[in-house]
XYZ file of C-alpha atoms in Angstrom:
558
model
C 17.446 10.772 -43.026
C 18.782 9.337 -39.722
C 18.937 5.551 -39.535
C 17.147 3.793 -37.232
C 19.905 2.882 -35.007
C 20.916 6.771 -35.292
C 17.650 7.692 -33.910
C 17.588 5.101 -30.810
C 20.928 6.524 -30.093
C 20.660 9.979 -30.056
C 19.315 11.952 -26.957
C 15.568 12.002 -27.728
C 14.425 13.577 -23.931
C 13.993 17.195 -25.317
C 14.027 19.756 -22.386
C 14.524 23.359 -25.067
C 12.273 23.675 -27.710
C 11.622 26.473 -30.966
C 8.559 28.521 -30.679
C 8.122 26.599 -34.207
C 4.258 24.710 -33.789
C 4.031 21.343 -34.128
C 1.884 20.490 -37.694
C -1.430 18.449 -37.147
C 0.510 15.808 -39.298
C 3.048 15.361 -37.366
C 1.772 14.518 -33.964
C -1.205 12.258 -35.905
C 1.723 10.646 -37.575
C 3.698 10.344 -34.973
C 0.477 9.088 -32.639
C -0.250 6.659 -35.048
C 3.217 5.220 -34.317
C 1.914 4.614 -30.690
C -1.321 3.171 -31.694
C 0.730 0.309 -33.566
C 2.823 -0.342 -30.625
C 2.850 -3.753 -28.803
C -0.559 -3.739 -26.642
C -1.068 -6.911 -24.100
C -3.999 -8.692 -25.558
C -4.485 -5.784 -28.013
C -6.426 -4.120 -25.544
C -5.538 -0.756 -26.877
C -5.642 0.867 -23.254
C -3.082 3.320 -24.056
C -4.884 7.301 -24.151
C -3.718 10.490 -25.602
C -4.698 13.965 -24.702
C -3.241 16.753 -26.477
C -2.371 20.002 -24.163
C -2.080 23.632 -26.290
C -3.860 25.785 -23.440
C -1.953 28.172 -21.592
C -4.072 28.149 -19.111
C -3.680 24.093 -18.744
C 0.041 24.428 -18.747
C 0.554 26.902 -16.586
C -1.368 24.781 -13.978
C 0.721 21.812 -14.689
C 3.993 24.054 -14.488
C 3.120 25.096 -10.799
C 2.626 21.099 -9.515
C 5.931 20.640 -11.468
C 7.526 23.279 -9.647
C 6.278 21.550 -6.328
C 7.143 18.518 -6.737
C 10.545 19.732 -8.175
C 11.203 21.467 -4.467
C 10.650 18.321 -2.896
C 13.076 16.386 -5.501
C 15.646 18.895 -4.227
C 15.000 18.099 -0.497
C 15.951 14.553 -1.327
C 19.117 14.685 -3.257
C 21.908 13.197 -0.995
C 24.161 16.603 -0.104
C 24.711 20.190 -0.841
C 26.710 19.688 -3.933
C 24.387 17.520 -5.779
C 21.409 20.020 -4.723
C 23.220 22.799 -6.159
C 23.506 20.750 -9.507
C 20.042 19.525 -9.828
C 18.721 23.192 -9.411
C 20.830 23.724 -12.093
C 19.268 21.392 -14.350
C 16.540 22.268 -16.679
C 14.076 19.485 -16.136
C 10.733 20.659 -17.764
C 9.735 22.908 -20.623
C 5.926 22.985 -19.867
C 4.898 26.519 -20.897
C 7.862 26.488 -23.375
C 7.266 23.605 -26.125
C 4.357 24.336 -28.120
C 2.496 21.333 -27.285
C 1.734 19.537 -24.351
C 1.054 15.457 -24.425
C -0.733 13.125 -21.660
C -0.103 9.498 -22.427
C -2.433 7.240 -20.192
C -3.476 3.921 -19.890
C -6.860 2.742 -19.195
C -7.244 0.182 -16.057
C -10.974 -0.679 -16.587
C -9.881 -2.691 -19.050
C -8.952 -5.067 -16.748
C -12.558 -5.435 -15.868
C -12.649 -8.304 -18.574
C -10.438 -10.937 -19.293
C -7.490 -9.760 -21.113
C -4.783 -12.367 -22.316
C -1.175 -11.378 -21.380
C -2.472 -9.685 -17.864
C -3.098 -12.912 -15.182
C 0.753 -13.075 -14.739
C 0.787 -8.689 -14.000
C -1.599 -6.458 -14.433
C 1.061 -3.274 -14.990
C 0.978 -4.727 -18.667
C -0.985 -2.670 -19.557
C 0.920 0.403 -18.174
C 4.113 -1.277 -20.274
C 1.791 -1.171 -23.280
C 1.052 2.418 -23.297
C 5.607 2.902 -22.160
C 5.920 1.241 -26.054
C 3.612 3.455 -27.477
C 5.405 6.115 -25.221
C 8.709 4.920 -26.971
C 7.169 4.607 -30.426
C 6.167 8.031 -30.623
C 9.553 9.181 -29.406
C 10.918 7.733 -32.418
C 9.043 9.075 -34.888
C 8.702 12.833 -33.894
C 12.655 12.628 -33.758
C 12.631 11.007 -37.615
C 9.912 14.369 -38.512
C 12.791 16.462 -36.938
C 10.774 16.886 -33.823
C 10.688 15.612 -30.069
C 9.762 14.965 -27.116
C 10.381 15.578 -23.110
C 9.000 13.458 -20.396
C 7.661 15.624 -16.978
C 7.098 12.658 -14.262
C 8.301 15.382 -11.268
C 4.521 15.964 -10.513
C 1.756 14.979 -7.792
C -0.391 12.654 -10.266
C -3.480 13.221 -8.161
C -3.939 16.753 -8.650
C -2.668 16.476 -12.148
C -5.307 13.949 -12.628
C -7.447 16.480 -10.902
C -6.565 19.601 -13.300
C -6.905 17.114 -16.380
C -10.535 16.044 -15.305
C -9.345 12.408 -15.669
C -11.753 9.648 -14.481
C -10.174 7.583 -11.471
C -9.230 4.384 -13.703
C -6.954 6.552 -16.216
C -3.550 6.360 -15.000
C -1.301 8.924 -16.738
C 2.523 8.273 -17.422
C 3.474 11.918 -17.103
C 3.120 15.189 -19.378
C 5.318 14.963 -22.438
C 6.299 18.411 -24.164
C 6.633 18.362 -28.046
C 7.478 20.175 -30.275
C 11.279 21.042 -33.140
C 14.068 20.916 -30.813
C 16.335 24.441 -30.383
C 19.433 22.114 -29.421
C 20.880 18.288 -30.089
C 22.892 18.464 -26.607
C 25.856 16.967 -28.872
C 23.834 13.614 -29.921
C 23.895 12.843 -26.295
C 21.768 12.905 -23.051
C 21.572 16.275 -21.167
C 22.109 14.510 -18.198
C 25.477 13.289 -19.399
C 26.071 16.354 -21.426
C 26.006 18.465 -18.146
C 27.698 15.770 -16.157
C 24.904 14.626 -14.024
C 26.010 11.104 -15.058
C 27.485 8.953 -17.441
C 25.543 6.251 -19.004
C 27.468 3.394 -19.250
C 29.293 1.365 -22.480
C 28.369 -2.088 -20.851
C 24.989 -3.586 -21.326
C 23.711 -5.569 -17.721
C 23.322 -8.659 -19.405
C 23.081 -12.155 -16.596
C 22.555 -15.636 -18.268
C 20.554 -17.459 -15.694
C 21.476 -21.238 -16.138
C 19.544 -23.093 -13.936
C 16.747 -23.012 -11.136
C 17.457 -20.569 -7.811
C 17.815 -22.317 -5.188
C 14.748 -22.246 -2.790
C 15.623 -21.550 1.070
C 13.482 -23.908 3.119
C 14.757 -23.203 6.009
C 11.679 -22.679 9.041
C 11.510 -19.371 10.888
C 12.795 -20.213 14.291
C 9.602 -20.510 16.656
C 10.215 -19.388 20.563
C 9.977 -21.761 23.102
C 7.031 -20.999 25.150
C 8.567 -19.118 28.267
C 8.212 -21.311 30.864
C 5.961 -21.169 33.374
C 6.916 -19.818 36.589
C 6.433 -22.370 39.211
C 4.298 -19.065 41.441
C 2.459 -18.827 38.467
C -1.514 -19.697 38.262
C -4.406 -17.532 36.891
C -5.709 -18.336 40.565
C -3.159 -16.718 41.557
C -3.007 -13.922 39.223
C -6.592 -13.191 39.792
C -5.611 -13.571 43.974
C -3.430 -10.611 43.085
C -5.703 -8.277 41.350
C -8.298 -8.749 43.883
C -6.209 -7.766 46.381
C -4.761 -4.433 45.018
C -6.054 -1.356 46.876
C -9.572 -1.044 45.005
C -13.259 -2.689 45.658
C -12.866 -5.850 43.539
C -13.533 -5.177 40.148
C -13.357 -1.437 40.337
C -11.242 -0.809 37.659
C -12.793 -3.096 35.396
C -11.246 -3.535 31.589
C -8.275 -2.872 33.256
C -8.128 -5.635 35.176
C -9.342 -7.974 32.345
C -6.399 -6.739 30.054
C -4.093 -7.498 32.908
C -5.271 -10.679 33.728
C -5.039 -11.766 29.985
C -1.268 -10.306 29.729
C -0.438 -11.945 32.609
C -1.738 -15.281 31.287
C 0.026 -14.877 28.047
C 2.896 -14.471 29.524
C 2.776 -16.628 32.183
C 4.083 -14.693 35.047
C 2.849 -12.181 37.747
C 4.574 -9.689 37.188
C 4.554 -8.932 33.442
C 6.325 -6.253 31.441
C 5.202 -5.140 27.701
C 8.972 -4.876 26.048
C 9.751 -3.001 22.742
C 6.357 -2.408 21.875
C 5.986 -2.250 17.650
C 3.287 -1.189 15.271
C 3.379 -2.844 11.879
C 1.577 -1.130 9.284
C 1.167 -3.429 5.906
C 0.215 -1.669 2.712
C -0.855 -2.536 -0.801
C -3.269 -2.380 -3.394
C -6.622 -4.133 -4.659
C -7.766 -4.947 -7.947
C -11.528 -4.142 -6.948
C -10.478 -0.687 -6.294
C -10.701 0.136 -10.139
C -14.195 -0.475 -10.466
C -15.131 2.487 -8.204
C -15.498 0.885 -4.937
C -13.501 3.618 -2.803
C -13.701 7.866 -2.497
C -9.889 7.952 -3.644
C -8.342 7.152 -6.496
C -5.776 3.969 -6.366
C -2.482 6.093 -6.246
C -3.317 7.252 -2.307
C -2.191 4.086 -1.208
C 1.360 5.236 -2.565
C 1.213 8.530 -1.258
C 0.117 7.780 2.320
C 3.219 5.032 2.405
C 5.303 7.983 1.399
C 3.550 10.191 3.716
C 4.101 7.312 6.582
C 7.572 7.355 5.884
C 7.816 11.373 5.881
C 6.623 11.055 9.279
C 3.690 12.557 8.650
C 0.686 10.700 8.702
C -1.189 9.837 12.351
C -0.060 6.988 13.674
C 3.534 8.479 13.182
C 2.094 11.384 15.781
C 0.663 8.765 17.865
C 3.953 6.150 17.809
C 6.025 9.333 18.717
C 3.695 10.149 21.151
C 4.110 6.857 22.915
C 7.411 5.710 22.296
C 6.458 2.665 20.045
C 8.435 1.693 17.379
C 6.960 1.978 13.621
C 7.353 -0.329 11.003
C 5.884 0.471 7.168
C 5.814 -2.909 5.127
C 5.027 -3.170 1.159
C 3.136 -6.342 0.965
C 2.137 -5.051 -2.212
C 1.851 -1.595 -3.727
C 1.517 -0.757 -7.139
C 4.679 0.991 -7.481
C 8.243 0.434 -7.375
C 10.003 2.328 -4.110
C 13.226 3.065 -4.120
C 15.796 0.567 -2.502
C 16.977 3.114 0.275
C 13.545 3.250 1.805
C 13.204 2.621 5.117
C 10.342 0.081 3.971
C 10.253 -3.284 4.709
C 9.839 -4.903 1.452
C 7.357 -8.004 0.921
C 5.389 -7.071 -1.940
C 4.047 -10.159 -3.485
C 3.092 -8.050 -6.752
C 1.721 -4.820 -7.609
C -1.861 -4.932 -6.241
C -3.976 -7.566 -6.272
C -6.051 -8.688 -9.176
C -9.720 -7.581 -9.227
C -11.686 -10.750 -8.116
C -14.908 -9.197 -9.628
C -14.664 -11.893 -12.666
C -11.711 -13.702 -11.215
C -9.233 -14.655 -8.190
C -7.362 -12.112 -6.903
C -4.079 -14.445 -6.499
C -3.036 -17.360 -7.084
C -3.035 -19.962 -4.469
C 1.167 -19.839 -4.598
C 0.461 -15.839 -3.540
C -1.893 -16.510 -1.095
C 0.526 -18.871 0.664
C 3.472 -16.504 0.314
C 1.428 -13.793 2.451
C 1.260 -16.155 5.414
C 4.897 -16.712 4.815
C 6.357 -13.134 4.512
C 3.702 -11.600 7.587
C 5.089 -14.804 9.776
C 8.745 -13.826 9.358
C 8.204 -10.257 9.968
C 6.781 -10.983 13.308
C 9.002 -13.352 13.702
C 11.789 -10.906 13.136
C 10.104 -8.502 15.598
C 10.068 -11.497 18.646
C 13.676 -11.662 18.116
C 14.802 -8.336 18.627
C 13.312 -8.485 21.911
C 9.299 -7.486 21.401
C 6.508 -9.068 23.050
C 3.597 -6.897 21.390
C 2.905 -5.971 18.319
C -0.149 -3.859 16.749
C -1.396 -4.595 13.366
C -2.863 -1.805 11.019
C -3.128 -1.232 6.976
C -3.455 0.693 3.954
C -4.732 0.318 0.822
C -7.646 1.980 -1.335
C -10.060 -0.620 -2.001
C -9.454 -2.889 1.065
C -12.267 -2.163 2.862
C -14.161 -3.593 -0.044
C -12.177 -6.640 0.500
C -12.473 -7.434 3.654
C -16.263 -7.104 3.547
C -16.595 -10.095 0.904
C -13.998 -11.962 3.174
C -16.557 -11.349 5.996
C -19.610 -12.011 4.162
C -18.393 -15.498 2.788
C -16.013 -16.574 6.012
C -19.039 -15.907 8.177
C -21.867 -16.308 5.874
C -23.672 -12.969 6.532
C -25.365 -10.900 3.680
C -22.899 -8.555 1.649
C -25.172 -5.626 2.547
C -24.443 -6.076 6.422
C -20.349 -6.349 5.723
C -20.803 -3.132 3.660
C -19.675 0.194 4.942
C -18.859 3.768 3.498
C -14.553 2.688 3.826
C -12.798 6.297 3.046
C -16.332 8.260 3.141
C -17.936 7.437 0.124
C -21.738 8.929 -0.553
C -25.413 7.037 -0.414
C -24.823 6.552 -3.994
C -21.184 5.046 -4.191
C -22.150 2.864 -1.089
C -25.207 1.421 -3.012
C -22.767 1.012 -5.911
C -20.346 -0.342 -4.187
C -22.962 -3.064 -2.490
C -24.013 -4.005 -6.652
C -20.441 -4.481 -7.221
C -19.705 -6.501 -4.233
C -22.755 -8.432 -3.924
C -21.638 -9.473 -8.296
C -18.554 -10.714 -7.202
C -19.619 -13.144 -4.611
C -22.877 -14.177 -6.913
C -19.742 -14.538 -9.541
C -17.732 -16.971 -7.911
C -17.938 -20.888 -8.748
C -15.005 -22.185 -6.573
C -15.058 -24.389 -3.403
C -16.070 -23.330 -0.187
C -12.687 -24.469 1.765
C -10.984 -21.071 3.793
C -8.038 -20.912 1.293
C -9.886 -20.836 -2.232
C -11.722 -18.025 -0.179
C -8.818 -16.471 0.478
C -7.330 -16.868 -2.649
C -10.216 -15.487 -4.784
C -10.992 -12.728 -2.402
C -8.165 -11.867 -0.741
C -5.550 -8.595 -0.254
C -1.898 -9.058 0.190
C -1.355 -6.858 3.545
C -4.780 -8.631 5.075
C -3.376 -11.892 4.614
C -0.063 -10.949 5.395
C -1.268 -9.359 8.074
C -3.547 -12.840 9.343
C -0.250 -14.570 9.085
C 1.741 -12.078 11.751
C -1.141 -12.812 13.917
C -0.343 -16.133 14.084
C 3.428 -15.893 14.541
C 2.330 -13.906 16.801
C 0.577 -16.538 18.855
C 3.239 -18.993 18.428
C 5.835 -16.492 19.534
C 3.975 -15.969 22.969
C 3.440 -12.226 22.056
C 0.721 -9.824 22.804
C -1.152 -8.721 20.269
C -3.596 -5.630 19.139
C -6.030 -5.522 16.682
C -6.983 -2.201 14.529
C -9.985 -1.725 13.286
C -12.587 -3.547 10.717
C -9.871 -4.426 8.446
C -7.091 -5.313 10.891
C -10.531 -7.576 12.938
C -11.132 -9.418 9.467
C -7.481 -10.153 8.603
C -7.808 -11.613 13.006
C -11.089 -13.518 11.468
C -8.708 -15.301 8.769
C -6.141 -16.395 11.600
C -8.643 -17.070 13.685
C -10.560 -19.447 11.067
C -6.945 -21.344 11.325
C -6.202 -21.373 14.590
C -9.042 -20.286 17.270
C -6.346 -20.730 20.079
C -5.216 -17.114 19.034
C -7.737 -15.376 20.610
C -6.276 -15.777 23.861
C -3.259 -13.199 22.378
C -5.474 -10.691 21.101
C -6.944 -7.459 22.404
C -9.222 -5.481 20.119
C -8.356 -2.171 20.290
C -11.373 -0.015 19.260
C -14.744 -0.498 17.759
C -14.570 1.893 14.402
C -17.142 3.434 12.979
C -17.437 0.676 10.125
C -20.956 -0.899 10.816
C -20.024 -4.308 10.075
C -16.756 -4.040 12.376
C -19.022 -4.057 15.891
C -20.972 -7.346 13.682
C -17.439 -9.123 13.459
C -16.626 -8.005 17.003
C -19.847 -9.788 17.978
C -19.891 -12.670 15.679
C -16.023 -13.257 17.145
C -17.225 -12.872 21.346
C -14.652 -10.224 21.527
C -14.845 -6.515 23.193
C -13.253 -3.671 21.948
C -11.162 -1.454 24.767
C -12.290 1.878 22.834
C -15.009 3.362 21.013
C -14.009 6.818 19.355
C -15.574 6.360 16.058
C -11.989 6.164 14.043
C -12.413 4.932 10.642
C -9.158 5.640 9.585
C -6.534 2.482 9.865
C -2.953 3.005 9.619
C -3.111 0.773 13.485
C -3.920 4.458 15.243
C -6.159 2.463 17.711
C -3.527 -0.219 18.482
C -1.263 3.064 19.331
C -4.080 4.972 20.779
C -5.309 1.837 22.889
C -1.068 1.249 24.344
C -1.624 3.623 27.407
C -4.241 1.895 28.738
C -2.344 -1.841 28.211
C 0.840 0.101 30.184
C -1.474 1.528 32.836
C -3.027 -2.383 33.209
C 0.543 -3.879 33.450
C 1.435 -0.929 35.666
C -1.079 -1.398 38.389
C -0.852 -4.753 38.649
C 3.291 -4.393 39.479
C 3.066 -1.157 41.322
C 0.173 -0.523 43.109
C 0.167 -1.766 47.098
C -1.816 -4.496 47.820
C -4.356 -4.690 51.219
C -1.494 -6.159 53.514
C 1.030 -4.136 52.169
C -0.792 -1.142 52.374
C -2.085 -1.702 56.068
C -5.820 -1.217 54.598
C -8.638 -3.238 55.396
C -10.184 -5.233 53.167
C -13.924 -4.624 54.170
């Protein structure tokens, strides 16, 4: 019998495999071995499904496959293609058994010790069982391969998994046909090496905190030609009956205001987008599961998601920022990182941050406008992502402005009469729920998303930096209503770029004074109406520089 250490060292990721079946013993044993791994809070979240259909498999084998053509897209050259196409990654349809090791996120629906600090504990949970099992197939002479190459909505889909069962991957099973020399086949085939040395760092004392202030603009200042008389002097007397093009004129009399000066120019135009996940989402509230909100950043970043068309098609620069996905991206992203932690928690029974978190959003969206001012950009658009967000900005509407959950309620990504009504239950609990004081930040603590506050604190650098700013849509508007509750003076920045076809977004557009430039009935975020809306903020500014005047023009003015 191998020792312990023997086993831990030995290459245990098992991509050939007999024909040989795997005995019911030896799977309950070795799943028994899982059940007594660590569990945060012993929650027991951690699931098993067992795979031996042919049918199953070969479905699973064909998202492998891919997913696996799209792994070989993103390998660095040529060379390294060549070798990973080489590399026998899966043995779906070849190991006699097929595992699905899960984890359970309505758990988290109760108070569960070990889980305020992260609630991916119980995902690390259900990796020891993962680990546990490992170890004792290979002590029965068996083992095990892990498949994570796949697209975990539709193998969520195939398995008929309910939306708050997050799988790990498929594991294959079964008496291994080789030992790859006692090592990894990675290293066996030359892939890579894994190193001798251990990454150990003793961390001796406290890091030290950078307190140093973003650097605020100066307000430009004002031209001494400059007054909104005679601003307004100058769109009256462009070549037009006065008034004639009407929200145009309004847009360019606010620009021109902003930025002090008759003759205004919108420079480097940029669209943030700020992503992340809620903790509300996993009690049903939204028509997709929680792992969209990773795919659409993915898909953002692939170029091909809408407001990449609509950026391209209006030469604004795109910026994708993690204020808090749950999932780790790689480092060579073109993301902006300032995730504050994976996904909020679910504020159904508790807050959703903690009042250090909510404070941190205000500080990360503030320097990435900031950043944005000092490259040379005087507007900015705002828009989102995240399953479950339109659930939390409806609270943060219904408390902020004291209206009734039901009218801050709307179907989001297209749920059904039936989720809606659900989703109203759930909502309506949470606020019934909550015991705290009524002050805008324990508000915004309890109830609030990452990229919405994030996003509420970019408006307000915003502001300070002297920039133009557009709003999105319902949840972009209620992420303006938390700036706004902080600093009313922002209003004069902002331009609403479109009325959606959230109910409660034209009842915040109301309850705020404000009109919206466009109504096209978009519902879908990502800050396509701040892109969409551009062309008619450059035809404003463009009128009032270009077009002739009365006296210039030699027209009469009656």
């Amino acid at each position: 019998m191998q020792t312990l250490d023997e086993i831990i060292k030995s290459r245990r990721d098992t991509r050939h495999f007999t024909n040989d079946a795997v005995p019911d013993a030896v799977i309950e044993k070795a799943l028994q071995a899982g059940h007594w791994a660590p569990s945060v809070g012993l929650t027991e979240a951690t699931r098993y499904y067992l795979i031996k259909s042919a049918e199953v498999k070969k479905a699973i084998k064909e998202l492998f496959l891919e997913y696996d053509k799209k792994a070989a897209k993103s390998t660095d050259d040529e060379s390294q293609k060549e070798q990973y196409q080489n590399l026998k990654l899966e043995a779906i349809e070849d190991a006699p058994l097929g595992l699905v090791i899960c984890y359970d996120r309505s758990v988290l629906n109760h108070f569960t010790i070990g889980t305020v600090g992260s609630n991916e504990a119980i995902k690390f949970s259900a990796v020891c069982a993962a680990q546990n099992i490992w170890l004792s197939l290979t002590e029965q002479g068996y083992s095990m391969g892990w498949v994570s190459i796949l697209n975990y909505y539709e193998f969520k889909k195939i398995l008929g998994l309910p939306e708050y069962i997050e799988p790990l991957g498929y594991f294959c099973v079964g008496k291994p046909a080789t030992n790859y020399d006692n090592q990894p086949m990675l290293q066996q085939l030359h892939w890579k090496q894994k190193s001798d040395a251990l990454c150990i760092t003793e961390i001796n004392e406290l890091s030290a905190i950078d307190k140093k202030q973003t650097e605020v603009k100066a307000v430009a200042k004002s031209n001494a030609a400059f007054s909104i008389t005679a601003l307004q002097h100058k769109i009256d007397q462009k070549t037009k009956p006065t008034g004639s093009l009407g929200v145009l004129e309004k847009i360019a009399l606010q620009i021109g205001t902003v930025f002090q000066t008759l003759e205004p120019k919108i420079t480097k135009p940029h669209i943030v987008v700020f992503a992340a996940d809620h903790g509300i989402a996993q009690h049903g509230v939204s028509a997709y599961p929680q792992d969209v909100t990773r795919q659409m950043l993915s898909n953002f970043l692939d170029g091909g998601a809408a407001i990449n068309v609509f950026c391209n098609q209006n030469n604004i620069a795109l910026s994708i920022v993690d204020a808090g996905v749950n999932y780790d991206f790689p480092s060579n992203t073109a993301l902006i990182s300032a995730k504050i932690d994976k996904g909020t928690h679910s504020f159904l029974n508790g807050p959703a941050m903690s009042k250090k978190q909510m404070e941190l959003c205000f500080t990360k969206g503030t320097e990435i406008v900031a950043n944005l001012a000092k490259q040379g950009s005087n507007c900015v658009g705002f828009g989102e992502m995240g399953i479950g967000n339109t659930a939390t900005a409806s609270v943060l509407m219904s408390v902020l402005c004291n209206f009734s959950i039901e009218d801050c309620v709307g179907r989001g990504t297209g749920v059904n009469d039936e989720k809606l009504q659900f989703k109203i239950d759930i909502l309506r609990k949470t606020i019934v729920n909550y015991d705290g004081e009524k002050d805008l930040d324990s508000y915004l603590t309890y109830f609030g998303g990452f990229e919405i506050l994030q996003m509420a604190g970019g408006m307000l650098e915003a502001y300070r930096q002297n920039m133009i700013f557009l709003v999105d849509g319902f949840i972009c508007s209620v992420a303006f209503l938390v700036a706004y509750k902080k600093n009313p003076e922002i209003l004069k920045n902002a331009i609403f770029s479109h009325q959606s076809a959230e109910k409660a977004h034209k009842k915040l557009l109301d309850y705020l004074n404000v009109p919206a430039v466009l109504q096209l009935d978009l519902r879908l975020g990502e800050g396509t109406g701040c892109a969409l809306v551009f062309p008619i903020i450059e035809s404003a500014v463009a009128f009032l520089n270009d077009m002739a005047s009365f006296e210039s023009a030699g027209v009469s003015e009656k």
